[in-house]
């Protein structure tokens, strides 16, 4: 046990942690109401230059030629940065945890894959001079056919968006073009069901629209390092990503942030820091790179669009006996965080309900749209919208009250979840009961008496027989490890086959030092077991 | 580029700077005067984060040419406190939890101040109207509206 020397702070805080129901003031509130909270853009540095980026007007085009000659001679221009100037001009955000292949350049070199993609960065004395120079850059585009719909992108002959993933899907474990969930036999469930309902749901991309746009200011520090003021929501993630892209040790940077003018997930992508720092390295001056509002909308990632098909089998008495889900996440032109959103989504299926037969297929699809990223509950939000719409429709179909219908199907302690884990500390029944009470929604007495702690387990804890499917062939070449990972590639762990073996001692953990960073926390993305 | 001399009152103090033709008041305040309280959110009149008072009236500083404020009086959030004492609006914003990230707060407070200066007892509808040019993406508007109404009540009590 870790010993906490609480006596040292005894007069500063007590151990009464009962905070729920009390108002507690934010520690930064005084700064906010007096205007003294310091956001990244509130730093005024001597000799600061301004960086602006030329962006693609095309959703998909080959770059035949980029001519910056005239722009370089434009007044006030200190430096023009092109793809060749970026030390490691290919990255994927989750490479820091060894998940996915590098697929996105900081500045496009041969092709642009979405409207708004950065091509050339201009560092000038003033924003105005940077814009004037930008107008003098000549780019010769060869427009290519583009694809904007997730299902169209999977059809044979669809334009290849991102050559790193030639089938327009993210590849899991070097093999799978989607994430699967198999529990029981849905086809048998549908055959036995009294009603089958199949529906299609869709959610558009959603812009976070933080009031402060993304941005950063990078400046040479007195000790050969660089200080970076940034709007990032993920300070060390952005620091490490910048170190990878600029190919320097991460202790080259001193990142300062924490005061963020609204983020909601839209400030985790390290959109501005690498170029701002590179600008500072190439000019020896502080460089400010702040997105305008239009750039924030066009280039800053949104919550990705999703299309979801749900097919449910339900009995006349209200029990759902089978649920089959096929969903497509629109990742846009590059991965950013959508591959992880899919993993989260599949981990959430079939929603908080006990269903004996569940079948899920979820795809991370590339299209010629702005790459998507994190946003408040991403991976789960749209799926929950679809699932709960479906629950209302099913309740209507069997003539039940929608609240009671949810209580009837809710997980209870001791039930088996579709991931073959026992449900613990469940509370959906109680949540629905409280919601009904607050909404003055009448529930029958016997439903009011139901509890998450009662009547779970037993037959509800069974794993129904699950038909096996042929496993796809593993590609001969193992997944490309990222250039950030300088150690030799780790051997890929095979997910253990689902044969019922007697409990064995825990499998050996990957030996430290592991070449990945924080891999243990995200081990579900590798298919390794997490305890 | 020739620069234009510009003089105005900034939170009760006379200031003088030279500006490039065409720059807006937001840039002049932030980069030349060093007052960082007005914020950039869009630069196109859409968000209200840059709101300041010009001769007591609320304006979007990102859409105001700096040269047009010559000889006029500008108020920003930096001048709202009375010495060490918070303005009733600032106290009410704290008490009512009317800020989260705080980025819209300078603009909100200035729009609210303009309202209370000309109408010390606004109705709820008048408060909504007064802050309708200011976007807040975090807090939701109810706490902000309540804070302005609370400040109006406490301001009257003090007077
Ligand atoms: S910055 Fe002036 S209205 Fe948005
Ligand atoms: S508190 Fe974040 S925009 Fe209003």
XYZ file of C-alpha atoms and ligand atoms in Angstrom:
698
model
C 0.000 0.000 0.000
C 1.132 3.473 -0.845
C 1.467 5.549 2.273
C -0.048 9.012 1.949
C 1.392 11.554 4.372
C -1.877 13.388 4.736
C -0.772 14.951 8.001
C 1.493 17.292 6.018
C -1.518 18.929 4.387
C -3.942 18.434 7.237
C -4.583 22.144 7.685
C -5.025 22.720 3.930
C -7.660 20.161 3.130
C -9.907 17.838 5.027
C -10.901 14.397 3.908
C -14.531 15.267 3.470
C -14.968 14.667 -0.250
C -18.734 15.020 -0.290
C -18.993 17.512 -3.136
C -22.068 16.280 -4.996
C -24.948 18.703 -4.804
C -22.754 21.607 -3.723
C -21.603 24.436 -5.953
C -17.823 24.592 -6.105
C -16.135 27.550 -7.728
C -13.762 27.011 -10.665
C -10.212 27.899 -9.758
C -9.841 29.964 -12.946
C -13.080 31.941 -12.564
C -11.488 35.133 -11.222
C -9.152 35.194 -14.227
C -12.072 34.724 -16.582
C -14.214 37.588 -15.222
C -11.255 39.973 -15.048
C -9.867 39.040 -18.468
C -6.515 37.970 -16.998
C -6.751 34.270 -17.946
C -3.924 33.871 -20.450
C -4.802 32.020 -23.673
C -2.101 31.095 -26.172
C -2.728 34.178 -28.297
C -2.318 36.534 -25.332
C 1.463 36.249 -25.541
C 3.104 39.123 -27.342
C 6.691 38.327 -28.217
C 9.366 40.624 -29.560
C 9.818 40.248 -33.324
C 6.976 37.775 -33.714
C 6.275 36.525 -37.240
C 2.978 35.199 -38.588
C 2.405 31.914 -40.350
C -0.414 31.337 -42.846
C -1.127 28.232 -44.862
C -2.145 27.775 -48.485
C -4.863 25.125 -48.611
C -6.281 22.919 -51.306
C -9.449 24.134 -53.035
C -9.969 20.564 -54.338
C -11.264 17.502 -52.515
C -8.892 15.250 -54.443
C -6.146 16.303 -56.842
C -2.619 15.496 -57.888
C -0.120 18.315 -57.318
C 1.720 18.629 -60.616
C 3.825 21.639 -59.667
C 4.109 24.103 -56.805
C 5.798 27.375 -57.751
C 6.721 29.682 -54.851
C 9.304 31.846 -56.680
C 7.223 34.989 -56.859
C 5.831 34.494 -53.346
C 9.352 34.276 -51.936
C 10.118 37.767 -53.266
C 6.914 39.226 -51.852
C 7.493 42.023 -49.253
C 7.683 40.915 -45.616
C 8.155 37.213 -46.398
C 10.754 35.552 -44.169
C 10.385 31.949 -45.181
C 8.270 29.645 -47.307
C 7.887 26.126 -45.942
C 7.123 23.170 -48.191
C 6.588 19.491 -47.551
C 10.263 18.718 -48.215
C 11.228 21.021 -45.313
C 9.285 18.950 -42.768
C 11.707 16.391 -41.262
C 9.139 13.587 -40.886
C 6.364 14.580 -43.243
C 4.077 11.639 -42.523
C 2.351 10.928 -39.251
C -0.664 9.410 -37.632
C -1.659 10.698 -34.212
C -2.010 7.318 -32.525
C 1.445 6.202 -33.687
C 2.473 7.408 -30.243
C 0.770 4.265 -28.960
C 1.791 2.207 -31.979
C -1.711 2.085 -33.408
C -2.109 2.598 -37.142
C 0.209 3.562 -39.948
C 1.590 7.003 -40.702
C -0.789 8.386 -43.318
C -1.020 12.174 -43.048
C 1.574 14.729 -44.220
C 1.993 18.069 -42.454
C 2.211 19.694 -45.902
C 0.925 17.858 -48.978
C 3.585 16.864 -51.496
C 2.150 14.794 -54.340
C -1.604 14.786 -53.735
C -4.293 16.565 -51.780
C -7.078 14.401 -50.396
C -9.563 16.857 -48.925
C -10.592 20.469 -49.384
C -8.555 22.554 -46.944
C -5.485 20.304 -46.867
C -2.298 22.325 -46.164
C 0.178 22.641 -49.049
C 2.561 25.536 -48.381
C 3.201 27.573 -45.217
C 4.257 31.208 -45.433
C 6.025 32.984 -42.592
C 5.920 36.776 -42.864
C 6.223 39.927 -40.769
C 2.454 40.425 -40.688
C -0.601 38.308 -41.431
C -1.409 40.645 -44.271
C 1.964 40.194 -45.951
C 1.612 36.427 -45.545
C -1.768 36.529 -47.301
C -0.385 38.745 -50.063
C 2.444 36.273 -50.682
C 0.019 33.356 -50.599
C -1.852 34.869 -53.525
C 1.393 34.630 -55.505
C 1.943 30.896 -55.004
C 1.117 28.960 -58.177
C -0.114 25.401 -57.796
C -0.856 23.240 -60.795
C -3.615 20.818 -59.758
C -4.856 17.792 -61.651
C -8.309 17.162 -60.169
C -9.070 13.502 -59.469
C -12.396 11.765 -58.941
C -13.438 12.075 -55.301
C -15.630 9.987 -53.038
C -17.739 11.502 -50.265
C -19.966 8.644 -49.129
C -18.800 5.861 -46.818
C -20.605 3.082 -48.659
C -19.575 4.362 -52.096
C -15.961 4.353 -50.865
C -16.171 0.587 -50.258
C -17.529 -0.265 -53.707
C -15.163 -1.869 -56.212
C -13.553 0.748 -58.422
C -14.016 3.571 -55.911
C -11.253 6.212 -55.992
C -8.448 5.328 -53.557
C -8.406 8.184 -51.050
C -5.303 7.424 -49.068
C -2.732 5.109 -50.651
C -1.605 3.923 -47.223
C -4.994 2.175 -46.986
C -5.769 1.107 -50.572
C -9.140 -0.443 -49.684
C -10.376 2.817 -48.131
C -10.685 1.161 -44.732
C -8.456 1.292 -41.699
C -6.728 -2.075 -41.118
C -6.907 -3.617 -37.647
C -4.279 -6.121 -36.468
C -2.728 -6.128 -39.967
C -5.689 -8.106 -41.277
C -9.160 -6.932 -40.568
C -10.862 -4.211 -42.582
C -13.330 -3.684 -39.722
C -14.001 -4.470 -36.078
C -16.274 -7.418 -35.370
C -18.384 -8.524 -32.431
C -19.879 -12.026 -32.410
C -22.000 -13.365 -29.551
C -24.486 -16.163 -30.133
C -26.264 -16.668 -33.414
C -28.304 -13.699 -34.644
C -29.754 -15.570 -37.612
C -31.273 -18.155 -35.288
C -32.503 -15.301 -33.098
C -34.248 -13.608 -36.030
C -35.863 -16.943 -37.019
C -37.310 -17.314 -33.535
C -38.375 -13.681 -33.098
C -42.004 -12.560 -33.362
C -40.974 -9.317 -35.087
C -37.884 -8.215 -36.952
C -37.187 -4.497 -37.449
C -34.428 -3.160 -39.667
C -33.638 0.556 -39.823
C -30.992 2.937 -41.150
C -29.644 5.870 -39.152
C -27.224 8.598 -40.072
C -25.399 11.449 -38.373
C -23.660 14.325 -40.167
C -20.215 15.613 -39.188
C -20.438 18.105 -36.321
C -18.065 21.056 -35.921
C -16.899 21.754 -32.366
C -16.838 25.503 -33.099
C -14.782 26.485 -30.058
C -14.953 30.239 -29.532
C -11.143 30.385 -29.607
C -9.779 28.877 -32.836
C -6.855 26.417 -32.796
C -3.424 27.993 -32.696
C 0.017 28.208 -31.197
C 3.028 30.487 -30.812
C 6.499 28.946 -30.885
C 9.662 30.823 -29.957
C 13.363 30.017 -29.602
C 14.162 29.859 -25.904
C 17.353 31.061 -24.230
C 18.728 27.541 -23.805
C 18.457 26.213 -27.349
C 15.007 24.837 -26.696
C 11.689 26.119 -27.993
C 8.854 27.442 -25.885
C 5.411 26.794 -27.326
C 2.213 28.491 -26.181
C -0.675 26.429 -27.443
C -4.418 25.980 -27.368
C -4.039 22.194 -27.244
C -6.276 20.078 -25.061
C -3.586 17.395 -24.863
C -0.327 19.095 -23.960
C 2.031 16.116 -23.827
C 0.356 14.371 -26.735
C 0.960 17.498 -28.850
C 4.513 17.802 -27.529
C 5.371 14.220 -28.499
C 3.650 14.503 -31.872
C 5.660 17.657 -32.627
C 8.878 15.922 -31.562
C 8.150 13.054 -33.925
C 7.289 15.282 -36.908
C 10.325 17.518 -36.342
C 12.566 14.555 -35.511
C 14.061 15.953 -32.328
C 14.007 14.684 -28.737
C 10.858 15.765 -26.937
C 12.867 17.664 -24.308
C 13.610 20.200 -27.058
C 10.232 21.713 -26.282
C 8.666 23.514 -23.377
C 4.924 23.479 -24.000
C 2.757 25.916 -22.087
C -0.997 25.587 -22.247
C -3.922 24.581 -20.126
C -6.039 27.673 -20.696
C -8.124 26.582 -23.659
C -10.876 28.713 -25.188
C -13.228 25.776 -25.654
C -12.123 22.469 -27.122
C -14.753 19.714 -26.928
C -12.296 17.295 -28.570
C -11.360 19.569 -31.468
C -8.026 20.604 -29.954
C -6.292 17.237 -29.612
C -5.023 16.916 -33.172
C -1.813 18.977 -32.955
C -2.944 20.957 -35.990
C -0.694 23.996 -35.591
C 2.266 23.294 -33.297
C 4.621 21.420 -35.677
C 4.553 24.123 -38.371
C 4.774 26.963 -35.849
C 7.859 25.355 -34.282
C 9.372 24.589 -37.687
C 8.817 28.237 -38.626
C 10.633 29.295 -35.447
C 13.476 26.859 -36.182
C 13.901 28.100 -39.761
C 13.678 31.830 -39.004
C 15.073 31.981 -35.469
C 12.103 34.151 -34.494
C 8.846 33.645 -32.594
C 6.152 32.409 -34.981
C 2.406 32.593 -34.456
C 0.045 30.261 -36.320
C -3.599 30.875 -35.537
C -6.454 29.405 -37.543
C -9.078 31.764 -38.905
C -12.695 30.805 -38.395
C -13.067 29.453 -41.908
C -9.956 27.296 -41.488
C -11.277 26.036 -38.187
C -14.392 24.834 -40.011
C -12.694 23.475 -43.127
C -9.401 22.089 -41.831
C -10.014 21.588 -38.089
C -11.461 18.118 -37.687
C -15.161 17.668 -36.895
C -16.911 14.808 -35.144
C -17.056 12.244 -37.956
C -20.225 11.295 -39.776
C -21.651 7.819 -39.168
C -24.090 5.589 -40.960
C -25.655 2.815 -38.941
C -27.897 -0.132 -39.845
C -29.652 -1.946 -37.006
C -31.679 -5.128 -37.359
C -33.422 -6.379 -34.224
C -35.492 -9.457 -33.414
C -38.004 -8.930 -30.611
C -40.551 -11.206 -28.906
C -44.169 -10.243 -28.279
C -43.395 -10.003 -24.544
C -40.764 -7.346 -25.233
C -37.536 -9.355 -24.943
C -34.967 -8.472 -27.621
C -33.482 -11.783 -28.782
C -31.140 -10.696 -31.560
C -29.391 -7.473 -32.588
C -27.312 -7.094 -35.728
C -25.423 -3.882 -36.406
C -23.431 -2.685 -39.371
C -21.911 0.779 -39.106
C -19.568 2.977 -41.106
C -17.497 5.774 -39.554
C -16.446 8.504 -41.963
C -12.816 9.143 -41.070
C -12.350 11.682 -43.850
C -9.077 11.552 -45.771
C -6.823 10.500 -42.874
C -7.097 8.430 -39.707
C -6.529 10.986 -36.903
C -8.664 9.348 -34.162
C -11.479 7.568 -36.039
C -9.846 4.133 -35.877
C -10.003 4.359 -32.117
C -13.608 5.641 -32.207
C -14.583 2.421 -33.980
C -12.966 0.305 -31.259
C -14.891 2.272 -28.642
C -18.110 1.878 -30.594
C -17.804 -1.895 -30.860
C -16.994 -2.099 -27.157
C -20.297 -0.334 -26.519
C -22.498 -2.708 -28.538
C -25.298 -3.677 -28.165
C -25.949 -0.772 -25.790
C -26.716 -1.312 -22.084
C -29.034 -4.249 -22.741
C -28.886 -8.006 -22.231
C -29.408 -9.604 -25.636
C -28.484 -13.274 -26.181
C -27.453 -12.916 -29.847
C -25.389 -9.952 -31.003
C -23.539 -9.370 -34.256
C -21.562 -6.204 -34.961
C -19.460 -5.037 -37.921
C -18.049 -1.515 -37.737
C -15.833 0.054 -40.404
C -13.473 3.040 -40.297
C -13.780 4.360 -43.870
C -11.677 6.912 -45.753
C -13.416 9.518 -47.946
C -12.331 12.843 -49.473
C -13.749 14.825 -46.580
C -12.092 16.722 -43.712
C -10.506 14.167 -41.367
C -12.593 13.542 -38.274
C -11.506 13.377 -34.654
C -12.563 13.254 -31.026
C -15.665 15.003 -29.797
C -17.477 14.451 -26.512
C -18.208 10.710 -26.345
C -17.149 10.039 -29.940
C -17.638 6.479 -31.065
C -20.591 6.087 -28.743
C -22.764 9.180 -29.219
C -24.166 8.510 -32.684
C -24.539 4.796 -31.995
C -26.518 5.588 -28.850
C -28.732 7.942 -30.819
C -29.448 5.110 -33.245
C -29.905 2.461 -30.554
C -32.285 4.555 -28.490
C -34.361 5.563 -31.539
C -34.525 1.868 -32.303
C -35.608 1.064 -28.719
C -38.541 3.487 -29.039
C -39.580 1.940 -32.346
C -39.337 -1.591 -30.930
C -41.417 -0.633 -27.886
C -44.038 0.797 -30.198
C -43.945 -2.358 -32.331
C -44.721 -4.644 -29.399
C -47.124 -2.168 -27.795
C -45.054 -1.514 -24.675
C -44.269 1.633 -22.742
C -40.777 2.765 -23.938
C -39.471 3.256 -20.378
C -40.703 -0.154 -19.248
C -39.328 -1.692 -22.434
C -35.856 -0.399 -21.536
C -36.121 -1.626 -17.955
C -37.163 -5.062 -19.200
C -34.109 -5.387 -21.460
C -31.543 -3.585 -19.268
C -28.311 -5.230 -18.076
C -28.512 -6.511 -14.517
C -25.664 -7.516 -12.239
C -24.465 -10.992 -13.143
C -25.649 -10.895 -16.787
C -23.233 -11.815 -19.560
C -22.322 -8.920 -21.846
C -21.710 -9.497 -25.523
C -17.962 -9.133 -24.860
C -18.073 -12.143 -22.570
C -17.622 -10.089 -19.461
C -19.955 -10.229 -16.515
C -22.012 -7.063 -16.015
C -21.203 -5.406 -12.696
C -22.440 -2.302 -10.895
C -25.221 -1.859 -13.433
C -27.707 0.947 -12.857
C -29.757 1.509 -16.000
C -32.971 0.307 -14.356
C -32.525 2.792 -11.515
C -31.670 5.593 -13.983
C -34.838 4.982 -15.974
C -36.914 4.808 -12.780
C -35.565 8.167 -11.599
C -36.014 9.724 -15.054
C -39.624 8.489 -15.138
C -40.284 9.880 -11.693
C -38.814 13.292 -12.547
C -40.795 13.398 -15.785
C -43.946 12.271 -13.944
C -44.091 9.350 -16.340
C -46.280 6.585 -14.930
C -44.603 3.191 -14.434
C -46.449 0.091 -13.258
C -45.812 -0.866 -9.624
C -44.032 -4.101 -10.511
C -41.695 -2.196 -12.847
C -40.985 0.345 -10.136
C -39.888 -2.510 -7.881
C -37.412 -3.947 -10.389
C -33.736 -3.577 -9.588
C -30.382 -3.970 -11.314
C -29.253 -6.036 -8.334
C -32.086 -8.607 -8.627
C -32.887 -11.359 -11.119
C -29.648 -11.060 -13.096
C -27.305 -13.928 -13.920
C -28.622 -17.491 -14.228
C -29.730 -18.124 -17.787
C -28.862 -14.482 -18.511
C -25.230 -15.283 -17.762
C -24.996 -17.907 -20.497
C -22.938 -17.524 -23.651
C -25.068 -18.886 -26.457
C -23.287 -21.101 -28.989
C -21.529 -18.870 -31.498
C -20.857 -20.103 -35.038
C -17.217 -19.720 -36.052
C -16.311 -17.813 -39.173
C -13.264 -18.511 -41.341
C -10.435 -16.211 -40.323
C -9.032 -13.960 -43.059
C -5.487 -14.569 -44.233
C -2.910 -12.471 -42.451
C -0.990 -10.304 -44.864
C 2.527 -11.562 -45.469
C 4.175 -8.276 -44.580
C 3.564 -7.235 -41.032
C 2.062 -3.834 -40.364
C 4.476 -0.993 -40.959
C 5.732 0.281 -37.659
C 5.924 4.025 -37.451
C 9.153 5.851 -37.984
C 8.809 7.169 -34.445
C 9.238 3.673 -33.174
C 12.976 3.294 -33.603
C 13.137 -0.082 -31.856
C 12.683 -3.230 -33.990
C 9.035 -4.194 -34.496
C 7.496 -6.070 -31.602
C 6.109 -9.491 -32.445
C 2.414 -9.263 -32.989
C 0.352 -11.028 -30.392
C -2.313 -13.312 -31.764
C -5.650 -12.775 -30.077
C -6.221 -15.993 -28.147
C -8.831 -18.295 -29.717
C -12.148 -18.362 -27.864
C -11.864 -22.001 -26.741
C -13.189 -22.671 -23.256
C -10.015 -23.535 -21.357
C -9.843 -23.941 -17.592
C -8.591 -20.792 -15.866
C -4.860 -20.651 -16.399
C -2.310 -18.377 -14.753
C -2.415 -14.938 -16.376
C -0.558 -14.817 -19.701
C 2.875 -13.217 -19.534
C 2.734 -9.476 -20.061
C 4.830 -7.938 -22.838
C 8.248 -7.384 -21.307
C 9.291 -3.897 -20.317
C 10.807 -1.781 -21.769
C 8.133 -1.822 -24.388
C 8.766 0.160 -27.587
C 5.358 1.768 -27.381
C 4.202 4.652 -25.231
C 1.212 4.150 -22.981
C 0.251 0.999 -24.894
C -1.020 -0.713 -21.767
C -3.763 1.826 -21.281
C -5.087 1.314 -24.779
C -4.388 -2.378 -24.977
C -7.909 -3.068 -26.191
C -6.882 -1.650 -29.545
C -4.235 -4.343 -29.910
C -6.537 -7.158 -28.978
C -4.424 -7.965 -25.949
C -6.139 -8.562 -22.663
C -6.639 -5.781 -20.238
C -7.171 -6.458 -16.539
C 3.740 51.764 -45.378
C 2.901 55.171 -43.906
C 1.378 54.989 -40.485
C -1.467 57.105 -39.185
C -1.279 58.699 -35.725
C -4.205 57.730 -33.523
C -5.232 59.057 -30.105
C -8.087 57.894 -27.955
C -9.108 57.270 -24.366
C -8.540 53.702 -23.268
C -10.313 52.853 -20.020
C -10.034 56.456 -18.898
C -6.406 56.979 -19.914
C -5.175 58.839 -22.982
C -3.194 56.683 -25.384
C -1.496 57.415 -28.712
C -0.213 54.965 -31.290
C 0.678 54.807 -34.987
C -1.367 52.359 -37.019
C -1.124 50.818 -40.473
C -4.011 51.782 -42.713
C -6.735 49.187 -42.641
C -5.989 47.537 -39.299
C -8.921 46.977 -37.020
C -9.451 48.136 -33.468
C -9.051 44.591 -32.091
C -5.498 44.372 -33.454
C -4.709 47.919 -32.321
C -5.862 47.182 -28.771
C -4.170 43.808 -28.485
C -0.930 44.373 -30.347
C -0.251 48.107 -29.977
C -1.851 48.979 -26.634
C -1.241 45.525 -25.125
C -4.791 45.112 -23.816
C -5.446 41.386 -24.295
C -8.964 41.356 -22.871
C -10.856 41.646 -26.180
C -10.584 38.248 -27.913
C -10.384 37.081 -31.522
C -13.005 34.479 -32.319
C -13.794 34.991 -35.982
C -12.700 38.403 -37.262
C -15.932 38.679 -39.192
C -18.579 39.896 -36.772
C -19.987 36.495 -35.967
C -19.082 35.761 -32.352
C -18.873 38.902 -30.203
C -15.684 37.813 -28.395
C -14.071 41.099 -29.450
C -16.871 43.359 -28.077
C -15.757 46.685 -26.604
C -17.562 49.914 -25.748
C -17.033 52.988 -27.911
C -18.443 56.071 -26.194
C -20.547 53.741 -24.077
C -22.016 51.751 -26.964
C -21.123 48.133 -27.637
C -19.161 47.532 -30.872
C -17.350 44.636 -32.497
C -13.715 45.738 -32.473
C -12.813 43.262 -35.247
C -15.109 45.147 -37.641
C -14.093 48.627 -36.500
C -11.310 50.357 -38.411
C -8.797 51.548 -35.834
C -8.580 55.015 -37.421
C -12.283 55.653 -36.813
C -11.899 55.786 -33.014
C -9.645 58.837 -33.024
C -10.659 61.108 -30.127
C -13.234 58.689 -28.799
C -13.451 56.725 -25.568
C -12.909 52.964 -25.558
C -13.802 50.700 -22.655
C -12.707 47.075 -22.389
C -12.930 44.416 -19.705
C -9.516 45.560 -18.496
C -11.165 48.701 -17.120
C -14.265 47.139 -15.578
C -12.932 46.650 -12.043
C -12.875 49.610 -9.687
C -9.329 49.311 -8.365
C -9.214 46.006 -6.525
C -13.002 45.773 -6.346
C -14.919 43.700 -8.844
C -17.808 45.255 -10.745
C -21.242 43.844 -9.734
C -21.354 42.102 -13.135
C -18.057 40.353 -12.451
C -19.214 39.216 -9.028
C -22.522 37.984 -10.438
C -20.765 36.057 -13.247
C -18.672 34.299 -10.603
C -21.603 33.534 -8.319
C -23.854 32.294 -11.098
C -21.174 30.107 -12.752
C -21.575 32.125 -15.929
C -18.241 31.106 -17.511
C -16.475 27.873 -18.314
C -13.589 28.353 -20.742
C -13.917 32.108 -20.280
C -13.182 33.047 -23.882
C -16.554 34.685 -24.519
C -16.600 36.316 -21.078
C -14.857 39.619 -21.906
C -17.309 40.261 -24.740
C -20.310 39.125 -22.707
C -19.376 41.400 -19.811
C -18.960 44.437 -22.071
C -22.271 43.814 -23.835
C -23.922 43.446 -20.421
C -22.259 46.595 -19.103
C -23.525 48.625 -22.052
C -27.028 47.384 -21.254
C -26.937 48.119 -17.512
C -25.393 51.560 -18.061
C -28.350 52.669 -20.143
C -31.010 50.498 -18.483
C -30.308 49.582 -14.846
C -33.469 47.431 -14.537
C -33.668 45.343 -17.677
C -36.220 42.614 -18.211
C -35.110 39.089 -19.029
C -36.035 39.716 -22.671
C -33.894 42.840 -22.738
C -30.914 40.918 -21.348
C -31.331 38.249 -24.014
C -31.492 40.926 -26.685
C -28.378 42.651 -25.325
C -26.179 39.525 -25.444
C -27.684 38.150 -28.643
C -24.543 39.111 -30.609
C -22.303 37.099 -28.288
C -21.771 33.380 -28.791
C -20.916 31.122 -25.884
C -20.095 27.510 -26.781
C -19.536 26.188 -23.256
C -21.726 27.587 -20.538
C -25.152 27.810 -22.090
C -26.922 31.153 -21.909
C -29.154 30.645 -18.850
C -26.416 31.191 -16.227
C -25.218 34.252 -18.148
C -28.707 35.761 -18.338
C -29.221 35.051 -14.627
C -25.888 36.679 -13.817
C -26.796 39.887 -15.657
C -30.182 40.029 -13.902
C -28.509 39.404 -10.530
C -25.990 42.166 -11.193
C -28.818 44.549 -12.091
C -30.546 43.795 -8.775
C -27.374 44.170 -6.692
C -26.392 47.319 -8.579
C -29.760 48.894 -7.752
C -29.427 47.820 -4.120
C -26.091 49.571 -3.880
C -27.239 52.764 -5.554
S -13.929 38.349 -33.441
Fe -15.199 40.052 -33.679
S -17.153 39.176 -33.811
Fe -15.868 37.409 -33.711
S -17.396 30.045 -21.592
Fe -16.453 29.121 -23.349
S -17.374 30.248 -24.936
Fe -18.447 30.984 -23.233
